[in-house]
Amino acid sequence: QVELVESGGGSVQSGGSLRLSCAASAYTYSANCMGWFRQAPGKEREGVAVIDSRGIAQYATSVKGRFTISQDSAKNTLYLQMNSLKPEDTAMYYCAAKTPDKYSSYRHVYAGCVFASWGQGTQVTVSS
């Protein structure tokens, strides 16, 4: 069963930090191609960071140097450490995996991966 559950969102002031977590079911988790996306009101969903089984990460230009993606494969858990947050980081943040979800037809290609399953999202709000 596909399952991705995000946590750790909240409201912070500009310059603050948050750590997002994504707990995945064993069926869903793939150490290769796990990622974070975000979607702000009125905007399209965009890739934020992706990590592969070797631990190699790729980041959107807008977050490079401020965000760090990591994973604990033994716990099927993905993380996103967000530092130096800015108001423009305000969005709903989604965890994603390449495992197909029969209940969702939404696909997003990012950093060489086709993401096909999604969590419900966790809201991040950064105030100036």
Short mmCIF file of C-alpha atoms in Angstrom, two decimals:
data_model
loop_
_atom_site.label_atom_id
_atom_site.label_comp_id
_atom_site.label_asym_id
_atom_site.label_seq_id
_atom_site.Cartn_x
_atom_site.Cartn_y
_atom_site.Cartn_z
CA GLN A 1 0.00 0.00 0.00
CA VAL A 2 1.26 3.43 -0.98
CA GLU A 3 1.67 5.68 2.04
CA LEU A 4 3.59 8.89 2.57
CA VAL A 5 2.97 10.99 5.66
CA GLU A 6 4.64 14.36 6.10
CA SER A 7 5.13 16.20 9.37
CA GLY A 8 7.13 19.10 10.76
CA GLY A 9 5.57 22.05 9.00
CA GLY A 10 4.59 25.21 10.81
CA SER A 11 4.93 28.96 10.99
CA VAL A 12 8.29 30.64 11.47
CA GLN A 13 9.80 34.05 10.99
CA SER A 14 12.18 34.87 8.20
CA GLY A 15 15.60 33.41 8.93
CA GLY A 16 14.17 30.57 10.98
CA SER A 17 14.46 26.83 10.49
CA LEU A 18 12.16 23.84 10.18
CA ARG A 19 12.74 20.14 9.68
CA LEU A 20 10.22 18.19 7.65
CA SER A 21 9.88 14.45 7.93
CA CYS A 22 8.17 11.96 5.64
CA ALA A 23 7.33 8.49 6.90
CA ALA A 24 6.78 6.03 4.08
CA SER A 25 5.39 2.54 4.04
CA ALA A 26 7.88 -0.14 3.13
CA TYR A 27 5.97 -0.68 -0.12
CA THR A 28 6.30 2.98 -1.07
CA TYR A 29 9.83 3.75 -0.05
CA SER A 30 12.55 3.57 -2.61
CA ALA A 31 15.98 4.80 -1.58
CA ASN A 32 16.43 5.78 -5.20
CA CYS A 33 14.31 8.78 -6.13
CA MET A 34 12.68 10.20 -3.05
CA GLY A 35 11.93 13.88 -3.15
CA TRP A 36 10.32 17.01 -1.78
CA PHE A 37 8.08 19.32 -3.74
CA ARG A 38 6.19 22.45 -2.84
CA GLN A 39 3.21 24.34 -4.14
CA ALA A 40 2.31 27.91 -3.29
CA PRO A 41 -1.22 29.27 -3.83
CA GLY A 42 -1.79 30.03 -7.49
CA LYS A 43 1.46 28.44 -8.56
CA GLU A 44 2.43 25.10 -10.04
CA ARG A 45 4.02 22.39 -7.99
CA GLU A 46 7.79 22.58 -8.14
CA GLY A 47 10.62 20.29 -7.23
CA VAL A 48 12.66 21.30 -4.20
CA ALA A 49 15.10 18.44 -3.62
CA VAL A 50 15.64 14.82 -4.59
CA ILE A 51 17.98 12.16 -3.25
CA ASP A 52 19.11 8.82 -4.66
CA SER A 53 20.29 5.58 -3.10
CA ARG A 54 23.90 6.79 -3.06
CA GLY A 55 22.88 9.78 -0.99
CA ILE A 56 23.49 12.16 -3.86
CA ALA A 57 21.11 15.09 -3.70
CA GLN A 58 19.94 17.68 -6.17
CA TYR A 59 18.31 20.95 -5.24
CA ALA A 60 16.31 23.69 -6.84
CA THR A 61 18.42 26.78 -7.34
CA SER A 62 16.20 28.77 -5.02
CA VAL A 63 16.95 26.53 -2.02
CA LYS A 64 20.52 25.46 -2.68
CA GLY A 65 22.73 26.16 0.31
CA ARG A 66 19.76 26.55 2.66
CA PHE A 67 17.92 23.22 2.47
CA THR A 68 19.32 19.73 3.02
CA ILE A 69 17.58 16.52 2.04
CA SER A 70 18.49 13.27 3.76
CA GLN A 71 17.06 9.82 4.28
CA ASP A 72 17.14 6.99 6.76
CA SER A 73 16.48 3.93 4.63
CA ALA A 74 16.29 1.66 7.67
CA LYS A 75 13.32 3.70 8.89
CA ASN A 76 11.83 4.41 5.43
CA THR A 77 11.98 8.09 6.33
CA LEU A 78 12.89 11.15 4.31
CA TYR A 79 13.86 14.50 5.78
CA LEU A 80 14.19 18.09 4.65
CA GLN A 81 16.15 20.46 6.85
CA MET A 82 15.25 24.02 5.94
CA ASN A 83 17.41 26.86 7.22
CA SER A 84 17.44 30.59 6.55
CA LEU A 85 13.81 30.43 5.55
CA LYS A 86 12.38 33.23 3.46
CA PRO A 87 8.78 34.39 2.93
CA GLU A 88 8.96 33.03 -0.62
CA ASP A 89 9.45 29.54 0.84
CA THR A 90 5.86 29.66 2.04
CA ALA A 91 4.01 26.74 0.47
CA MET A 92 2.50 23.33 1.00
CA TYR A 93 5.37 20.84 1.02
CA TYR A 94 4.88 17.35 -0.36
CA CYS A 95 6.92 14.22 -0.04
CA ALA A 96 7.04 12.11 -3.19
CA ALA A 97 8.23 8.72 -4.38
CA LYS A 98 8.47 6.94 -7.70
CA THR A 99 6.24 4.06 -6.60
CA PRO A 100 3.01 4.29 -8.64
CA ASP A 101 -0.17 5.02 -6.70
CA LYS A 102 -3.29 3.54 -8.32
CA TYR A 103 -5.38 6.30 -6.71
CA SER A 104 -3.40 9.12 -8.28
CA SER A 105 -2.64 9.81 -11.91
CA TYR A 106 -0.49 12.86 -11.18
CA ARG A 107 3.10 12.49 -12.32
CA HIS A 108 5.97 14.93 -12.04
CA VAL A 109 9.32 14.47 -13.69
CA TYR A 110 12.17 16.04 -11.72
CA ALA A 111 15.89 15.42 -11.62
CA GLY A 112 15.62 12.32 -13.75
CA CYS A 113 12.90 10.70 -11.66
CA VAL A 114 9.21 10.21 -12.40
CA PHE A 115 7.40 10.86 -9.13
CA ALA A 116 4.09 9.04 -8.96
CA SER A 117 2.97 8.93 -5.33
CA TRP A 118 2.39 11.82 -2.98
CA GLY A 119 1.73 12.61 0.63
CA GLN A 120 -1.03 14.90 1.82
CA GLY A 121 1.40 17.74 2.40
CA THR A 122 2.51 19.87 5.32
CA GLN A 123 2.15 23.64 5.37
CA VAL A 124 5.17 25.88 5.81
CA THR A 125 4.54 29.57 6.41
CA VAL A 126 7.37 32.07 6.70
CA SER A 127 6.60 35.58 7.84
CA SER A 128 8.79 38.61 7.25
#
